[in-house]
Short mmCIF file of C-alpha atoms in Angstrom, two decimals:
data_model
loop_
_atom_site.label_atom_id
_atom_site.label_comp_id
_atom_site.label_asym_id
_atom_site.label_seq_id
_atom_site.Cartn_x
_atom_site.Cartn_y
_atom_site.Cartn_z
CA MET V 1 -27.09 -5.24 9.18
CA ASN V 2 -24.51 -3.62 7.04
CA LYS V 3 -22.92 -0.64 8.98
CA LEU V 4 -22.34 2.54 6.88
CA ILE V 5 -19.41 3.72 9.06
CA ASN V 6 -17.62 2.29 11.88
CA VAL V 7 -18.78 5.30 14.21
CA LYS V 8 -17.45 3.61 17.53
CA ARG V 9 -14.03 3.07 16.04
CA LEU V 10 -13.59 6.72 15.05
CA ASN V 11 -15.18 8.22 18.07
CA CYS V 12 -12.63 6.18 20.29
CA VAL V 13 -9.65 7.37 18.27
CA PHE V 14 -10.87 10.92 18.16
CA LEU V 15 -11.26 11.12 21.84
CA MET V 16 -7.63 9.65 22.15
CA LEU V 17 -6.40 12.41 19.92
CA SER V 18 -8.36 15.19 21.23
CA SER V 19 -7.01 14.02 24.84
CA LEU V 20 -3.38 13.85 23.55
CA SER V 21 -3.60 17.20 22.22
CA ILE V 22 -5.18 18.84 25.00
CA CYS V 23 -2.81 17.26 27.79
CA THR V 24 0.08 17.96 25.79
CA ALA V 25 -0.87 21.54 24.81
CA ALA V 26 -1.35 22.39 28.64
CA ASN V 27 2.46 21.67 29.10
CA ALA V 28 3.81 22.56 25.49
CA THR V 29 6.52 25.05 24.83
CA GLN V 30 7.39 26.54 21.31
CA ASP V 31 9.29 23.57 20.83
CA ILE V 32 6.46 21.12 19.92
CA GLU V 33 4.24 21.34 16.92
CA PHE V 34 0.95 19.50 16.26
CA SER V 35 -0.42 18.89 12.72
CA GLY V 36 -2.74 16.36 11.38
CA PHE V 37 -5.05 15.18 8.68
CA GLY V 38 -8.43 13.25 7.94
CA ARG V 39 -10.90 11.94 5.53
CA VAL V 40 -14.38 10.63 4.85
CA VAL V 41 -14.60 8.30 2.11
CA GLY V 42 -17.92 6.69 0.70
CA GLY V 43 -17.80 4.16 -2.08
CA ALA V 44 -19.85 1.17 -3.66
CA ILE V 45 -19.45 -0.81 -6.71
CA SER V 46 -21.84 -1.56 -9.48
CA ASP V 47 -22.00 -5.33 -9.36
CA LYS V 48 -23.97 -7.12 -6.58
CA ASP V 49 -22.01 -10.44 -6.78
CA LEU V 50 -18.48 -8.55 -6.41
CA SER V 51 -16.38 -6.75 -3.93
CA PHE V 52 -13.50 -4.77 -4.26
CA ASN V 53 -11.23 -3.35 -1.78
CA GLY V 54 -13.85 -3.81 0.98
CA TYR V 55 -16.92 -2.11 -1.13
CA ASP V 56 -19.88 -3.82 -2.37
CA LYS V 57 -23.05 -2.73 -3.70
CA ASN V 58 -23.99 -0.82 -0.65
CA LEU V 59 -22.58 2.50 0.19
CA SER V 60 -20.02 2.34 2.80
CA LEU V 61 -17.91 4.96 4.67
CA ASP V 62 -15.94 2.51 6.29
CA GLN V 63 -13.23 1.43 4.05
CA GLN V 64 -10.69 4.55 3.78
CA SER V 65 -12.05 7.15 6.18
CA LEU V 66 -9.52 7.87 9.06
CA ILE V 67 -8.05 10.50 11.11
CA ALA V 68 -4.65 11.15 12.40
CA LEU V 69 -2.49 13.51 14.60
CA ARG V 70 1.40 14.04 14.38
CA ALA V 71 3.41 15.46 16.97
CA ASP V 72 6.97 17.12 16.34
CA TYR V 73 8.98 17.82 19.21
CA THR V 74 12.33 19.48 18.94
CA PHE V 75 15.11 18.55 21.51
CA THR V 76 18.07 20.59 20.13
CA ASP V 77 18.72 22.32 16.77
CA ASP V 78 19.73 18.95 15.35
CA ILE V 79 17.60 16.40 16.90
CA SER V 80 13.74 15.80 16.98
CA PHE V 81 11.21 13.55 17.88
CA VAL V 82 7.98 12.72 15.53
CA GLY V 83 5.16 10.63 16.40
CA GLN V 84 2.02 10.04 14.55
CA VAL V 85 -1.10 8.06 15.89
CA ILE V 86 -3.85 7.17 13.37
CA GLY V 87 -7.44 5.86 13.54
CA HIS V 88 -8.82 3.87 10.59
CA SER V 89 -12.58 2.93 10.22
CA ALA V 90 -11.59 -0.14 8.28
CA ASP V 91 -11.14 -3.52 10.01
CA THR V 92 -8.34 -4.37 7.79
CA ARG V 93 -6.25 -1.51 8.97
CA ASP V 94 -4.67 -1.24 12.55
CA SER V 95 -5.32 2.02 14.31
CA GLY V 96 -2.72 3.45 16.98
CA ILE V 97 0.92 4.74 16.73
CA GLN V 98 1.88 4.48 13.11
CA TRP V 99 5.17 6.40 13.31
CA LEU V 100 7.60 7.02 16.27
CA TYR V 101 11.41 7.81 15.31
CA LEU V 102 14.21 10.17 16.22
CA ASN V 103 15.49 12.51 13.69
CA TYR V 104 18.95 13.72 13.69
CA GLN V 105 19.81 16.38 11.14
CA ALA V 106 23.80 15.53 11.07
CA THR V 107 24.58 18.51 8.26
CA SER V 108 22.23 20.61 6.33
CA ASN V 109 22.13 17.78 3.58
CA TRP V 110 22.26 14.57 5.74
CA SER V 111 20.00 13.48 8.05
CA LEU V 112 19.13 10.01 10.25
CA LYS V 113 15.92 8.53 11.37
CA LEU V 114 15.74 5.82 14.14
CA GLY V 115 12.59 3.78 15.04
CA ARG V 116 9.24 3.09 13.23
CA GLN V 117 8.94 4.79 10.07
CA ARG V 118 7.61 4.36 6.40
CA ILE V 119 9.14 2.56 3.64
CA PRO V 120 9.96 4.60 0.60
CA PHE V 121 8.32 1.93 -1.94
CA PHE V 122 6.25 4.40 -4.00
CA ASN V 123 6.29 8.15 -4.82
CA TYR V 124 3.67 8.86 -2.41
CA SER V 125 4.62 6.72 0.50
CA ASP V 126 5.25 9.04 2.91
CA VAL V 127 1.91 10.58 2.28
CA ILE V 128 -0.31 7.61 1.31
CA ASP V 129 -2.84 8.19 4.13
CA VAL V 130 -2.83 11.79 3.58
CA GLY V 131 -5.43 12.01 0.67
CA PHE V 132 -5.23 15.73 0.55
CA ALA V 133 -1.59 15.22 -0.93
CA TYR V 134 -2.54 13.66 -4.13
CA PRO V 135 -5.22 13.86 -6.84
CA TRP V 136 -6.93 10.42 -6.43
CA ILE V 137 -9.26 9.13 -3.67
CA SER V 138 -7.62 5.61 -4.19
CA PRO V 139 -4.30 5.52 -5.60
CA PRO V 140 -3.88 2.65 -8.30
CA THR V 141 -4.56 -0.44 -6.46
CA GLN V 142 -2.41 -2.53 -8.80
CA VAL V 143 0.77 -0.58 -8.13
CA TYR V 144 -0.09 0.70 -4.59
CA THR V 145 -0.68 -2.68 -3.69
CA ASN V 146 -1.31 -4.20 0.03
CA TYR V 147 0.92 -7.09 -1.18
CA VAL V 148 3.77 -4.80 0.59
CA PHE V 149 3.75 -3.63 4.05
CA SER V 150 4.02 0.16 4.58
CA ASP V 151 6.33 0.62 7.71
CA PHE V 152 9.56 -0.77 9.25
CA GLU V 153 11.54 -0.18 12.43
CA GLY V 154 14.93 0.57 11.85
CA LEU V 155 17.50 3.19 10.58
CA SER V 156 17.35 5.26 7.60
CA SER V 157 19.51 7.76 6.05
CA ARG V 158 18.92 10.65 3.57
CA TYR V 159 21.03 12.93 1.71
CA ASP V 160 19.76 15.92 -0.04
CA PHE V 161 21.36 17.53 -2.94
CA ILE V 162 21.06 20.83 -5.02
CA ASN V 163 22.65 22.73 -7.46
CA ASN V 164 22.14 25.59 -10.11
CA SER V 165 19.69 23.20 -12.26
CA ALA V 166 18.89 19.92 -10.62
CA SER V 167 17.78 18.84 -6.73
CA GLY V 168 17.11 15.56 -5.38
CA ALA V 169 17.80 13.19 -2.40
CA VAL V 170 19.00 9.52 -1.96
CA THR V 171 17.56 7.16 0.93
CA ALA V 172 19.10 4.18 2.17
CA TYR V 173 17.60 1.96 5.10
CA TYR V 174 17.64 -1.26 6.98
CA GLY V 175 15.20 -2.72 9.57
CA ALA V 176 12.65 -5.26 10.23
CA PHE V 177 8.80 -5.68 10.33
CA ASP V 178 6.54 -8.29 12.28
CA GLY V 179 2.92 -7.56 11.87
CA ASP V 180 -0.23 -8.27 9.70
CA ILE V 181 -0.64 -7.63 5.94
CA TYR V 182 -3.92 -7.70 4.04
CA VAL V 183 -4.29 -8.97 0.39
CA SER V 184 -7.76 -8.39 -0.79
CA ASN V 185 -9.07 -8.71 2.89
CA ASP V 186 -7.16 -11.72 3.47
CA ARG V 187 -5.28 -11.21 6.75
CA ARG V 188 -1.94 -12.93 7.23
CA GLN V 189 0.94 -12.64 9.71
CA ALA V 190 4.07 -11.63 8.44
CA ASP V 191 7.65 -11.72 10.14
CA VAL V 192 10.05 -9.77 7.77
CA LYS V 193 13.57 -10.73 9.10
CA TYR V 194 15.28 -7.88 7.31
CA ILE V 195 14.21 -5.35 4.85
CA ALA V 196 16.58 -3.08 3.06
CA GLY V 197 16.66 -0.73 0.18
CA VAL V 198 18.04 2.62 -1.74
CA ALA V 199 15.38 5.16 -3.05
CA VAL V 200 16.76 7.87 -5.35
CA GLU V 201 14.55 10.92 -6.63
CA ALA V 202 15.77 13.98 -8.84
CA SER V 203 13.88 17.01 -10.16
CA TRP V 204 15.15 19.06 -13.25
CA SER V 205 13.33 21.53 -15.42
CA GLY V 206 9.81 20.50 -14.55
CA PHE V 207 10.70 16.78 -14.54
CA ASP V 208 10.51 14.43 -11.45
CA PHE V 209 12.37 11.17 -11.85
CA SER V 210 12.46 8.54 -8.95
CA ALA V 211 13.84 4.95 -8.63
CA ALA V 212 13.99 2.48 -5.98
CA TYR V 213 15.24 -1.08 -5.01
CA HIS V 214 14.19 -3.21 -2.08
CA GLN V 215 14.92 -6.62 -0.85
CA GLY V 216 13.85 -8.57 2.19
CA GLU V 217 13.39 -12.09 3.77
CA VAL V 218 9.86 -12.59 4.44
CA ALA V 219 8.03 -15.25 6.18
CA VAL V 220 4.16 -15.45 6.35
CA LYS V 221 2.24 -17.85 7.82
CA ASN V 222 -0.91 -19.87 6.33
CA PRO V 223 -2.60 -21.90 9.22
CA GLY V 224 -5.04 -23.33 6.68
CA LEU V 225 -2.36 -25.03 4.62
CA GLU V 226 -0.02 -26.11 7.62
CA PRO V 227 -1.54 -29.56 8.22
CA PHE V 228 -1.21 -30.35 4.32
CA ILE V 229 2.24 -29.18 4.23
CA ASP V 230 3.28 -31.51 7.16
CA SER V 231 1.58 -34.49 5.38
CA LEU V 232 3.55 -33.75 2.32
CA ARG V 233 6.88 -33.50 4.26
CA GLN V 234 6.06 -36.71 6.38
CA LEU V 235 5.68 -38.65 3.17
CA GLY V 236 8.89 -37.28 1.69
CA PHE V 237 7.66 -34.60 -0.77
CA ASN V 238 9.86 -31.74 0.49
CA ASN V 239 10.08 -29.90 -2.70
CA SER V 240 6.38 -29.68 -2.91
CA ALA V 241 5.89 -28.92 0.86
CA LEU V 242 8.49 -25.89 0.29
CA ALA V 243 6.82 -24.67 -2.79
CA LEU V 244 3.72 -24.10 -0.60
CA GLU V 245 5.44 -22.12 2.12
CA ILE V 246 6.07 -18.36 2.15
CA ASP V 247 9.29 -18.26 3.47
CA GLY V 248 12.44 -16.79 1.41
CA GLU V 249 13.98 -13.47 -0.18
CA ALA V 250 11.90 -11.06 -2.06
CA THR V 251 12.68 -7.81 -4.17
CA PHE V 252 10.63 -4.96 -5.04
CA ALA V 253 11.81 -2.55 -7.97
CA LYS V 254 10.22 0.87 -8.71
CA LEU V 255 10.67 3.74 -11.63
CA GLY V 256 8.95 6.76 -11.75
CA LEU V 257 8.63 9.91 -14.17
CA ALA V 258 6.62 13.03 -13.86
CA TYR V 259 6.38 16.25 -15.52
CA GLU V 260 4.21 19.07 -14.20
CA THR V 261 3.21 22.90 -15.27
CA PHE V 262 0.94 25.01 -13.59
CA ASP V 263 -1.85 23.77 -15.86
CA TYR V 264 -1.30 20.34 -16.21
CA TYR V 265 0.54 17.11 -15.27
CA PHE V 266 1.76 13.71 -16.62
CA ARG V 267 2.84 10.92 -14.04
CA THR V 268 3.75 7.30 -14.46
CA GLU V 269 4.98 4.65 -12.02
CA TRP V 270 6.10 0.98 -12.68
CA THR V 271 6.61 -1.63 -9.90
CA GLN V 272 7.69 -5.23 -9.93
CA ILE V 273 7.61 -7.71 -7.02
CA ASP V 274 9.80 -10.78 -7.55
CA SER V 275 10.65 -13.74 -5.54
CA LYS V 276 12.25 -17.34 -5.78
CA VAL V 277 9.26 -18.51 -3.42
CA HIS V 278 6.78 -20.33 -5.51
CA PHE V 279 3.69 -19.30 -3.44
CA VAL V 280 4.34 -15.50 -4.26
CA PRO V 281 3.65 -14.28 -7.64
CA LYS V 282 5.70 -12.19 -9.55
CA VAL V 283 3.76 -8.95 -10.14
CA SER V 284 4.58 -6.26 -12.65
CA ALA V 285 2.25 -3.03 -12.50
CA ALA V 286 2.08 0.54 -13.84
CA TYR V 287 -0.17 3.49 -14.23
CA VAL V 288 0.04 6.43 -16.48
CA SER V 289 -1.98 9.49 -15.08
CA VAL V 290 -2.84 13.01 -16.72
CA GLY V 291 -4.43 15.95 -15.26
CA TYR V 292 -5.69 19.41 -16.08
CA HIS V 293 -6.23 22.37 -13.86
CA LEU V 294 -9.17 24.81 -14.11
CA SER V 295 -8.82 27.46 -11.52
CA ASN V 296 -9.41 25.19 -8.05
CA VAL V 297 -10.81 22.23 -10.01
CA LEU V 298 -8.54 19.40 -11.15
CA LEU V 299 -9.77 16.95 -13.86
CA HIS V 300 -7.81 13.78 -14.07
CA ALA V 301 -7.60 10.22 -15.80
CA THR V 302 -5.59 7.20 -14.87
CA TYR V 303 -5.08 3.93 -16.55
CA ALA V 304 -3.39 1.09 -14.64
CA THR V 305 -2.58 -2.23 -15.28
CA SER V 306 -1.16 -5.38 -13.44
CA ASP V 307 0.32 -8.68 -14.52
CA ALA V 308 0.76 -11.58 -12.16
CA GLU V 309 2.21 -15.02 -12.78
CA TYR V 310 3.78 -17.71 -10.47
CA ASN V 311 6.83 -19.81 -11.00
CA GLU V 312 6.46 -23.21 -12.09
CA PHE V 313 5.39 -25.48 -9.09
CA PRO V 314 7.34 -28.90 -8.86
CA ASP V 315 5.66 -32.02 -9.92
CA GLU V 316 7.02 -34.92 -7.83
CA ILE V 317 4.02 -36.72 -6.37
CA PRO V 318 3.46 -39.97 -8.64
CA ILE V 319 -0.05 -40.72 -9.96
CA GLY V 320 -1.43 -44.39 -10.36
CA ILE V 321 0.82 -46.14 -7.72
CA ALA V 322 -1.67 -46.01 -4.77
CA PRO V 323 -5.10 -44.31 -4.21
CA GLN V 324 -3.63 -42.31 -1.06
CA LEU V 325 -0.98 -40.70 -3.41
CA ASP V 326 -3.48 -39.93 -5.90
CA ALA V 327 -5.55 -38.18 -3.53
CA LEU V 328 -2.24 -36.34 -2.23
CA ALA V 329 -1.45 -35.25 -5.83
CA PHE V 330 -5.08 -33.96 -6.40
CA GLY V 331 -5.03 -32.05 -3.35
CA TYR V 332 -1.68 -30.50 -4.15
CA GLN V 333 -3.01 -29.53 -7.78
CA GLN V 334 -5.98 -28.04 -6.24
CA VAL V 335 -4.00 -25.82 -4.07
CA VAL V 336 -1.80 -24.77 -6.99
CA ASN V 337 -4.73 -24.02 -9.20
CA SER V 338 -6.67 -21.91 -6.70
CA LEU V 339 -3.74 -19.60 -6.22
CA PRO V 340 -5.05 -15.82 -6.81
CA VAL V 341 -3.97 -14.08 -9.77
CA ASP V 342 -3.98 -10.38 -9.47
CA SER V 343 -3.97 -9.13 -13.06
CA LEU V 344 -6.35 -6.07 -13.56
CA ASP V 345 -6.91 -3.36 -15.91
CA SER V 346 -8.68 -0.18 -14.61
CA LEU V 347 -9.45 3.23 -15.93
CA THR V 348 -10.19 5.99 -13.62
CA VAL V 349 -11.65 9.28 -14.11
CA GLY V 350 -12.21 11.83 -11.34
CA ALA V 351 -12.25 15.42 -10.22
CA ARG V 352 -11.01 17.46 -7.40
CA TYR V 353 -12.43 20.68 -6.03
CA ASP V 354 -10.31 22.68 -3.50
CA TYR V 355 -12.75 24.26 -1.34
CA SER V 356 -9.85 25.95 0.96
CA THR V 357 -6.08 25.77 1.30
CA ASN V 358 -6.70 22.83 3.67
CA ILE V 359 -9.91 21.18 2.39
CA ALA V 360 -10.75 19.29 -0.76
CA VAL V 361 -13.71 17.34 -2.20
CA LYS V 362 -13.22 14.49 -4.48
CA ALA V 363 -15.51 12.42 -6.86
CA GLU V 364 -14.19 9.38 -8.63
CA LEU V 365 -15.08 6.59 -11.12
CA SER V 366 -13.07 3.50 -11.49
CA PHE V 367 -13.59 1.11 -14.34
CA LEU V 368 -12.39 -2.13 -13.20
CA ASN V 369 -11.68 -5.27 -15.54
CA ALA V 370 -10.28 -8.59 -14.46
CA GLU V 371 -9.88 -11.46 -16.76
CA ASP V 372 -11.92 -14.72 -16.53
CA GLY V 373 -10.47 -16.85 -13.94
CA GLU V 374 -8.43 -14.46 -12.35
CA ARG V 375 -8.96 -12.49 -8.88
CA GLY V 376 -7.72 -9.26 -10.28
CA PHE V 377 -7.73 -7.68 -6.34
CA PHE V 378 -11.48 -8.47 -6.06
CA ASP V 379 -12.35 -9.58 -2.54
CA GLU V 380 -15.44 -11.67 -3.51
CA PHE V 381 -16.58 -12.91 -7.01
CA PRO V 382 -18.77 -15.72 -8.24
CA ASN V 383 -17.33 -19.07 -9.50
CA ASP V 384 -19.13 -18.80 -12.96
CA SER V 385 -17.36 -17.92 -16.18
CA GLY V 386 -16.95 -14.43 -17.80
CA ASP V 387 -14.93 -11.71 -17.09
CA ARG V 388 -15.00 -9.75 -13.72
CA GLN V 389 -16.01 -6.16 -14.58
CA SER V 390 -17.32 -3.66 -12.37
CA THR V 391 -17.36 0.10 -11.35
CA LEU V 392 -16.28 1.67 -8.50
CA TYR V 393 -18.11 4.90 -7.41
CA GLN V 394 -16.42 7.11 -4.71
CA LEU V 395 -16.99 10.59 -3.07
CA ALA V 396 -14.53 11.76 -0.51
CA ILE V 397 -13.95 15.09 1.78
CA GLU V 398 -10.14 15.42 2.73
CA TRP V 399 -8.60 18.04 5.05
CA VAL V 400 -5.41 18.63 6.75
CA PHE V 401 -4.81 20.85 9.80
#
């Protein structure tokens, strides 16, 4: 029986957050501050044969509903502690401690963070779970992809600057990650031996500019292919075996530009994932979004696109010499041909109503179009021919406290 929402999971997290608040508040002084956020999101798609971001034709509140509590504790004027616990209703997101770091304000412009924190991949990286902070219910999947993980454990440094006409910040970080990632509901264990990057943001006369570059060494386990990879290596086809492994360096680059007035805004982001690992595609993605404010109602539209392609795979297994080698070559080619290609075009139109200063109600339609034979971020799809097209319907209530 399909679940409407994972009530048990959210109830457990709610009790945990409530207990934490009550116990800490009993001993709290003016040095500790609590804040939090939550959202209830419902969605479904129009095609009974497809699934997208966990949604199918049946209304579901499971995929993006969440609740979180943040604690900021000040030790001194310069040193503070930040912890955040979050509970997700979706099985593809882990609930528990999300952030846990010490913050050192070295000067009025320069600060350091040490511990578990967010990677500045995107414009909305720091608030990606805080739906109240941005116009969409779901940020464009093509750009805000789950190909990348969101948190790391390590050290970051931020320098803020301001003058008469411009302001901005430069952030640099170094750390590691060991955990699970999900790509179209496919769970994989990732070991990121190191991840490092630089992010720059600047504001001038209504314009906001951002850029970032990240590099890391990533190893992702693929248990289903390990026996086949071992067979290739044992028979001496090392290049083919290496091509099916996810182990090597990858880079991520981003550019962003926005212009906003009291009445309207224009925003765009471009990202690119690149790697010499054959099994990881090169993915270029972008979106353009516009919005117009009518009092406490925001109307917005977003076009997003992605293009994915793989490096050429080695062709070293001979054919026509022995039936066993023919079978091996056929199996290898089947694996290569079955690799998912996440090229997707989408158009999203939506409305946001700010009921109060801390509660927003949203409605959204996303028209999805993936090319024939490509996954296009869909979780499930039929094997027959024809473009994979569907419409995603979503409603949400989001709040901060």
